[in-house]
Tab-separated table of C-alpha atoms and ligand atoms in Angstrom:
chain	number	residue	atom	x	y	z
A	1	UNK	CA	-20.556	-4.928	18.933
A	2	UNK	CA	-21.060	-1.273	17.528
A	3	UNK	CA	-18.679	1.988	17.699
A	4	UNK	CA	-19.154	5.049	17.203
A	5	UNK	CA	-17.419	6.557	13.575
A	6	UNK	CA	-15.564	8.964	15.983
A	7	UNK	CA	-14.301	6.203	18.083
A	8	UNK	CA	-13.199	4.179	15.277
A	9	UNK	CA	-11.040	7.522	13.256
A	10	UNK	CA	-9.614	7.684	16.970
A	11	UNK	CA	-8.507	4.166	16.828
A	12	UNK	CA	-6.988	4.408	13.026
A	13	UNK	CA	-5.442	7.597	14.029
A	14	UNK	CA	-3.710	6.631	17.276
A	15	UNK	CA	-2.428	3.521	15.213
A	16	UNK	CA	-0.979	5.202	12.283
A	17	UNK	CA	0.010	8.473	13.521
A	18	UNK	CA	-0.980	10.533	10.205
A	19	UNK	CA	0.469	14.088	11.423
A	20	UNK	CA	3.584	12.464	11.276
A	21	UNK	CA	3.299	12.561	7.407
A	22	UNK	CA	3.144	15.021	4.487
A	23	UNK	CA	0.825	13.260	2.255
A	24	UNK	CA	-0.315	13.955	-1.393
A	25	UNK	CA	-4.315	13.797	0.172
A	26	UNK	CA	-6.105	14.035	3.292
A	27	UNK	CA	-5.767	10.929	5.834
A	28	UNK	CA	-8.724	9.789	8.016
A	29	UNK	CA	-12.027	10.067	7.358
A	30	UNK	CA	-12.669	11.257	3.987
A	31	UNK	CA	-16.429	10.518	3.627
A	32	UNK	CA	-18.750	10.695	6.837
A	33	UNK	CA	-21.171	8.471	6.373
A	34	UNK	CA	-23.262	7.027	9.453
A	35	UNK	CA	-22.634	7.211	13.113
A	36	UNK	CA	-22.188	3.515	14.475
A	37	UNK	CA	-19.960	1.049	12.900
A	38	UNK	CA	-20.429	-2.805	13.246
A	39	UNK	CA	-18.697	-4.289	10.077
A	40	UNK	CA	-15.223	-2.657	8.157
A	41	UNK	CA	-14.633	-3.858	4.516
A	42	UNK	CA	-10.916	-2.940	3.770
A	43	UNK	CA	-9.721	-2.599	0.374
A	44	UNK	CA	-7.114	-1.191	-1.604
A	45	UNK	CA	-8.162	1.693	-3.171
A	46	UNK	CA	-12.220	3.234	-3.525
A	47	UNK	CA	-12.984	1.902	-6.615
A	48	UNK	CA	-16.136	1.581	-7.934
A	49	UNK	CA	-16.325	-1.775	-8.143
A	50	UNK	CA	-14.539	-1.770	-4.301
A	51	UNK	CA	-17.715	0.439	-3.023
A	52	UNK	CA	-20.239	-1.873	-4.618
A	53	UNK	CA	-18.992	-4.446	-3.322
A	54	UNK	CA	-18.319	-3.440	0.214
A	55	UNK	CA	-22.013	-1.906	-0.023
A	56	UNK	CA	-23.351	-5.417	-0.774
A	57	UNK	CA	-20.983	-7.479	1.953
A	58	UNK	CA	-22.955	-4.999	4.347
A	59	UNK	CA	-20.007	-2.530	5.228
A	60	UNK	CA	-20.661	0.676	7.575
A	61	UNK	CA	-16.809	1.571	7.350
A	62	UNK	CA	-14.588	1.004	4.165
A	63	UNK	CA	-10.622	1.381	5.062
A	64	UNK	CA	-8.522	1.747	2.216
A	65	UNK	CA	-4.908	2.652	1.101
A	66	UNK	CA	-6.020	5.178	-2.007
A	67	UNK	CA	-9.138	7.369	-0.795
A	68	UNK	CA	-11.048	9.543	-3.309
A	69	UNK	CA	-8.855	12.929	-3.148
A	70	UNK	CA	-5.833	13.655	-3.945
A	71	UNK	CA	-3.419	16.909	-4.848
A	72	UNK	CA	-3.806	18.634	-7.830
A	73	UNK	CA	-6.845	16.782	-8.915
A	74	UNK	CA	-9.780	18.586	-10.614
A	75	UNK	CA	-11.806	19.040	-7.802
A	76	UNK	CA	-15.874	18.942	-10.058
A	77	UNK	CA	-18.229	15.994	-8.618
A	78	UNK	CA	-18.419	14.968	-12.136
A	79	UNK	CA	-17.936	11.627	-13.657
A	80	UNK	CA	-16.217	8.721	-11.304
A	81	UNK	CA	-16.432	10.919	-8.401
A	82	UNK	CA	-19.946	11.601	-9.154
A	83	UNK	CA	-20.390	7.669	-9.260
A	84	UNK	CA	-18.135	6.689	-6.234
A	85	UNK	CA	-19.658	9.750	-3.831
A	86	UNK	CA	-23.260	8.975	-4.709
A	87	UNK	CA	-22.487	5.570	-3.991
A	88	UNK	CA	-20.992	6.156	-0.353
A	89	UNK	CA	-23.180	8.743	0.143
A	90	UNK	CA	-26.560	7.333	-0.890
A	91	UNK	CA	-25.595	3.776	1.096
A	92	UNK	CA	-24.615	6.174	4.248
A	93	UNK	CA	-21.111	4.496	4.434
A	94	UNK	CA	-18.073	6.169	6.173
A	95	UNK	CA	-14.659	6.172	4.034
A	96	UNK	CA	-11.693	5.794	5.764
A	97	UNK	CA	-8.671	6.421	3.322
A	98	UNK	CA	-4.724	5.957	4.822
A	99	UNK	CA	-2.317	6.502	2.210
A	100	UNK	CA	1.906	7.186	3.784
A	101	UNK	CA	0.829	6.097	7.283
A	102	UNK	CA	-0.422	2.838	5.950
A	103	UNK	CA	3.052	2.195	3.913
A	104	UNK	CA	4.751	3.094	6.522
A	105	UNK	CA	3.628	1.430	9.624
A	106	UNK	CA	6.050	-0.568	11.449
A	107	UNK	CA	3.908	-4.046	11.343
A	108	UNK	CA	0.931	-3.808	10.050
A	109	UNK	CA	2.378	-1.330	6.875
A	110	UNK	CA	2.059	-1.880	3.280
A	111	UNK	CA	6.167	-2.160	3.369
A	112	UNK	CA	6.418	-4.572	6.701
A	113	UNK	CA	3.497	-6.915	4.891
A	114	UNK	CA	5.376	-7.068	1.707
A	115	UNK	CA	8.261	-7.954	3.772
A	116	UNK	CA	6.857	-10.632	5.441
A	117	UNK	CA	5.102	-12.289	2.422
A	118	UNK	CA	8.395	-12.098	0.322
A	119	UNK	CA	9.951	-13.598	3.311
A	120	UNK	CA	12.694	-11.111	3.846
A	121	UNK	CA	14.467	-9.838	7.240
A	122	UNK	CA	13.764	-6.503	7.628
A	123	UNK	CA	17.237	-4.098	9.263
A	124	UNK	CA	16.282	-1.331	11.254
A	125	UNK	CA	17.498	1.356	8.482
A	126	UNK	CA	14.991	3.123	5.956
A	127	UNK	CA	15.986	5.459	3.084
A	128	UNK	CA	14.095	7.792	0.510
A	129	UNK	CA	11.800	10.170	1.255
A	130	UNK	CA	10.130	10.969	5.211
A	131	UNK	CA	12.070	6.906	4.987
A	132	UNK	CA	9.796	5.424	3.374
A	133	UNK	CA	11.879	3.145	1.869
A	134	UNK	CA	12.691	-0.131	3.618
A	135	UNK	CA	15.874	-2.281	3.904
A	136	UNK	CA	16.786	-5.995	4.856
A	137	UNK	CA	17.651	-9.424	3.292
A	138	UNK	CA	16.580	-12.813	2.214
A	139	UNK	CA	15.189	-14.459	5.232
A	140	UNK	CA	15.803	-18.066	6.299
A	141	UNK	CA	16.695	-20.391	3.217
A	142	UNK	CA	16.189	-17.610	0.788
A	143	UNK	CA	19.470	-17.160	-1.659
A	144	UNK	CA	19.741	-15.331	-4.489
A	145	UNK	CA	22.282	-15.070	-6.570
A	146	UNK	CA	20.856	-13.453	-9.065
A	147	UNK	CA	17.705	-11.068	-9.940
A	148	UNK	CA	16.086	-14.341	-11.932
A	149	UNK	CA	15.797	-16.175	-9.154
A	150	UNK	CA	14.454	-13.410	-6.883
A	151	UNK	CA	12.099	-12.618	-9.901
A	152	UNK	CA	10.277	-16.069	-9.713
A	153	UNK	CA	9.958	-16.271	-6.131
A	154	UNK	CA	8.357	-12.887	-5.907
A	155	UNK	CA	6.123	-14.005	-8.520
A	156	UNK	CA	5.196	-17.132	-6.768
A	157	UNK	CA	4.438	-15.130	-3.339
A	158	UNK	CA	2.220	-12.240	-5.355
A	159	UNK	CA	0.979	-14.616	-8.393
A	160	UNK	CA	1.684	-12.121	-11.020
A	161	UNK	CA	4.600	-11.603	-13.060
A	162	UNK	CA	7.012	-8.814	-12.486
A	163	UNK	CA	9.609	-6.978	-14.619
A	164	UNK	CA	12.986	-7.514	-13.784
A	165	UNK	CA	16.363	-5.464	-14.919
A	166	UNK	CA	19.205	-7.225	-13.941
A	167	UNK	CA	21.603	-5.598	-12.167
A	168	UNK	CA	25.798	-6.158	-12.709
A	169	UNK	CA	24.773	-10.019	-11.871
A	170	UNK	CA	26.269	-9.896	-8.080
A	171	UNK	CA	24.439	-11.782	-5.558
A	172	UNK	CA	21.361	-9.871	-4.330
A	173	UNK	CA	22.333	-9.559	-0.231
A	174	UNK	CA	20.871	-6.896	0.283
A	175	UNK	CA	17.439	-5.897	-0.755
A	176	UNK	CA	15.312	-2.506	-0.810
A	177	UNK	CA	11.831	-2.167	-1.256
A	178	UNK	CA	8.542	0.445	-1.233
A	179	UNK	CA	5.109	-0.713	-2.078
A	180	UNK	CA	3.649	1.096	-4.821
A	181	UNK	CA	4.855	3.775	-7.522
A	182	UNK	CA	8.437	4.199	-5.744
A	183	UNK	CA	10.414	3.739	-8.621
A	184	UNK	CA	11.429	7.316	-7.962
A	185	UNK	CA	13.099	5.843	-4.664
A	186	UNK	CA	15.461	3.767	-6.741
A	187	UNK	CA	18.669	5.890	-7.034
A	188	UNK	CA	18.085	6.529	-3.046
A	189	UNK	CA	18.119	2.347	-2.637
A	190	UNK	CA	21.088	2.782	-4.766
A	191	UNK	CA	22.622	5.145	-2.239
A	192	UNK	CA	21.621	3.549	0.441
A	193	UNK	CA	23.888	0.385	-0.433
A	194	UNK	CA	20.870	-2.134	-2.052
A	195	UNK	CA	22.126	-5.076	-4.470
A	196	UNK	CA	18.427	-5.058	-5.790
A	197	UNK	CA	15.201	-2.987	-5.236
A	198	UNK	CA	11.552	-3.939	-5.540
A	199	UNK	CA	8.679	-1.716	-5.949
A	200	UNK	CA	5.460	-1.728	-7.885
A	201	UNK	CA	5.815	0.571	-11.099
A	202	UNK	CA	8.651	0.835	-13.159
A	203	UNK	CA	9.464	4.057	-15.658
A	204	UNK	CA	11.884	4.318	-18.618
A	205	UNK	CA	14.461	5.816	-16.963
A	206	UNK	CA	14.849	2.905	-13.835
A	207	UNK	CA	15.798	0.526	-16.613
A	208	UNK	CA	19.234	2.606	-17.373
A	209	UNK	CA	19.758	3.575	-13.677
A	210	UNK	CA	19.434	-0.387	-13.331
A	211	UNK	CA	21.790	-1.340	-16.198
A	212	UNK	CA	25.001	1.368	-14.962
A	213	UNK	CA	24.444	0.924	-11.130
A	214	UNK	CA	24.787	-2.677	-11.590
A	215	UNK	CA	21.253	-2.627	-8.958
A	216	UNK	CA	18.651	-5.098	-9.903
A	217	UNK	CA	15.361	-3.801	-9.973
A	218	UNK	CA	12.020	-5.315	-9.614
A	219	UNK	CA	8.602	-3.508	-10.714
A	220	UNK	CA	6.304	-6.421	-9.126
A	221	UNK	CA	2.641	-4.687	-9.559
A	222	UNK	CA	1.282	-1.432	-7.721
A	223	UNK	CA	-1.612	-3.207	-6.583
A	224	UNK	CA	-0.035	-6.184	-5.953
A	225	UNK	CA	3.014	-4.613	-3.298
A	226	UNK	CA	0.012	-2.749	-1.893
A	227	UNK	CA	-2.797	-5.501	-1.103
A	228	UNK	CA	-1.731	-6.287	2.414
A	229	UNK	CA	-1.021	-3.082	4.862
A	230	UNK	CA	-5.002	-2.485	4.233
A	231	UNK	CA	-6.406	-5.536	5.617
A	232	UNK	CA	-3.817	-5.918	8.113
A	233	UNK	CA	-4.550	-2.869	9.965
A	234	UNK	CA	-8.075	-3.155	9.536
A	235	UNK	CA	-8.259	-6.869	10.876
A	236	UNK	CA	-6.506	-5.201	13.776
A	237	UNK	CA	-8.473	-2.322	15.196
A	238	UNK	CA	-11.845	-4.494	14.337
A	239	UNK	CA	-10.106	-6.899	16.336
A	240	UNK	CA	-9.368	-4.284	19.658
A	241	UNK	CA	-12.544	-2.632	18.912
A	242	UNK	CA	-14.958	-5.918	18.469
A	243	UNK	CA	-15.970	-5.085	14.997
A	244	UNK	CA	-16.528	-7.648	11.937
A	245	UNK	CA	-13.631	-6.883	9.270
A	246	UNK	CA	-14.025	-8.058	5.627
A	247	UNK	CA	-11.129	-7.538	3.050
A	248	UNK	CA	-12.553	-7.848	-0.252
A	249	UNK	CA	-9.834	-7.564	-3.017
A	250	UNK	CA	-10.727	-6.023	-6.439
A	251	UNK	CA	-7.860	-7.590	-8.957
A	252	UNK	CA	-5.414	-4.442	-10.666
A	253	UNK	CA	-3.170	-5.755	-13.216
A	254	UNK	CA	-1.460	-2.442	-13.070
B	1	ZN	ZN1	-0.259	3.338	-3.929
């Protein structure tokens, strides 16, 4: 089965709804590349090493979370963009970058997959920013009552360590979370009611915010919060569409 690269931005768009956002880069199809699609290769973001690699696994469609372009970035064809363009470009490959749409979706998301792999219930509410932040609580014969416990078993689900700051010790009910670099959404998990919060970055200040809110909070890997939305939605629409999906994961220890 074949689509056309118009059919298949259709699909992505109907799916994640991107006018809904106001994003720091352009959604959709960010590099047109050739016309029919059999085989999507999602990733996390359009590394070099990504592209390569998607090139040789035979992609005509790469779907990612972090495209190529972004706000405020020096906009030359000049060094890695010169490398990553000619790449897509001289392969004829179509990128497909999603970057708030894909956190945000309601299953398939960056923030629902985390969810589910951590094994928490999500509640209806979100907080933060165009709610991007996500609420809920440890799922069926999760307990923790305390952040070191919650700290190991998100390193067992991700297999990476995370940094923790304890909180005021309370048992960690309820739980807030936003893939990526959301540290910036802590104080708003803090207003919003959260015992702990887990994103992927931390900062200096999060560890004093942590320390006199008495909120736990848990920097678990930007790469690593972010590795599932991608190949969840893109397993998808191949799957309505007919298409051959591939996830290939490039490791990020950041
Ligand atoms: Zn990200």
């Amino acid at each position: 089965m074949s689509i056309t690269r118009s059919a298949l931005l259709q699909a992505f768009d109907q799916l994640l709804s991107p006018e809904r956002f106001k994003d720091y880069g352009p959604n959709g199809l960010q590099v047109e590349g050739r016309g029919e699609v059999r085989k999507i290769v999602s990733g996390v973001t359009a590394s070099r090493a990504f592209i390569e690699a998607a090139v040789a696994a035979g992609a005509d469609a790469l779907f990612v979370h972090h495209g190529l372009f972004w706000r405020g970035q020096d906009a030359r064809v000049t060094g890695w963009m010169r490398q990553r363009l000619g790449l897509l470009i001289g392969h004829d490959v179509n990128l497909f970058a999603y970057h708030l749409p894909l956190d945000a979706h309601a299953e398939l998301g960056n923030n629902a997959q985390l969810g589910w792999q951590l094994g928490l219930v999500v509640q209806p509410q979100r907080f933060g920013e165009q709610e991007l932040g996500w609420l809920g609580g440890p799922g069926e014969g999760l307990q923790f009552g305390s952040v070191e416990p919650l700290a190991r078993h998100v390193e067992a689900r991700l297999g990476r360590r995370v940094t923790a700051i304890p909180g005021d010790g309370r048992p960690l009910k309820r739980i807030a979370w936003c893939t990526g670099g959301a540290q910036g959404f802590f104080e708003a998990a803090i207003a919003a009611g959260a015992d702990a919060f887990i994103t992927g970055e931390i900062s200096e200040p999060q560890a004093h915010y942590a320390r006199e809110s008495g909120v736990a909070f848990l920097a678990c890997g930007h790469h690593a919060t972010e590795r599932y939305g991608a190949p969840a939605v893109a397993a998808h629409v191949a799957g309505q569409l007919g298409l051959v999906h591939e996830f290939i994961d490039i490791d990020n220890p950041a």
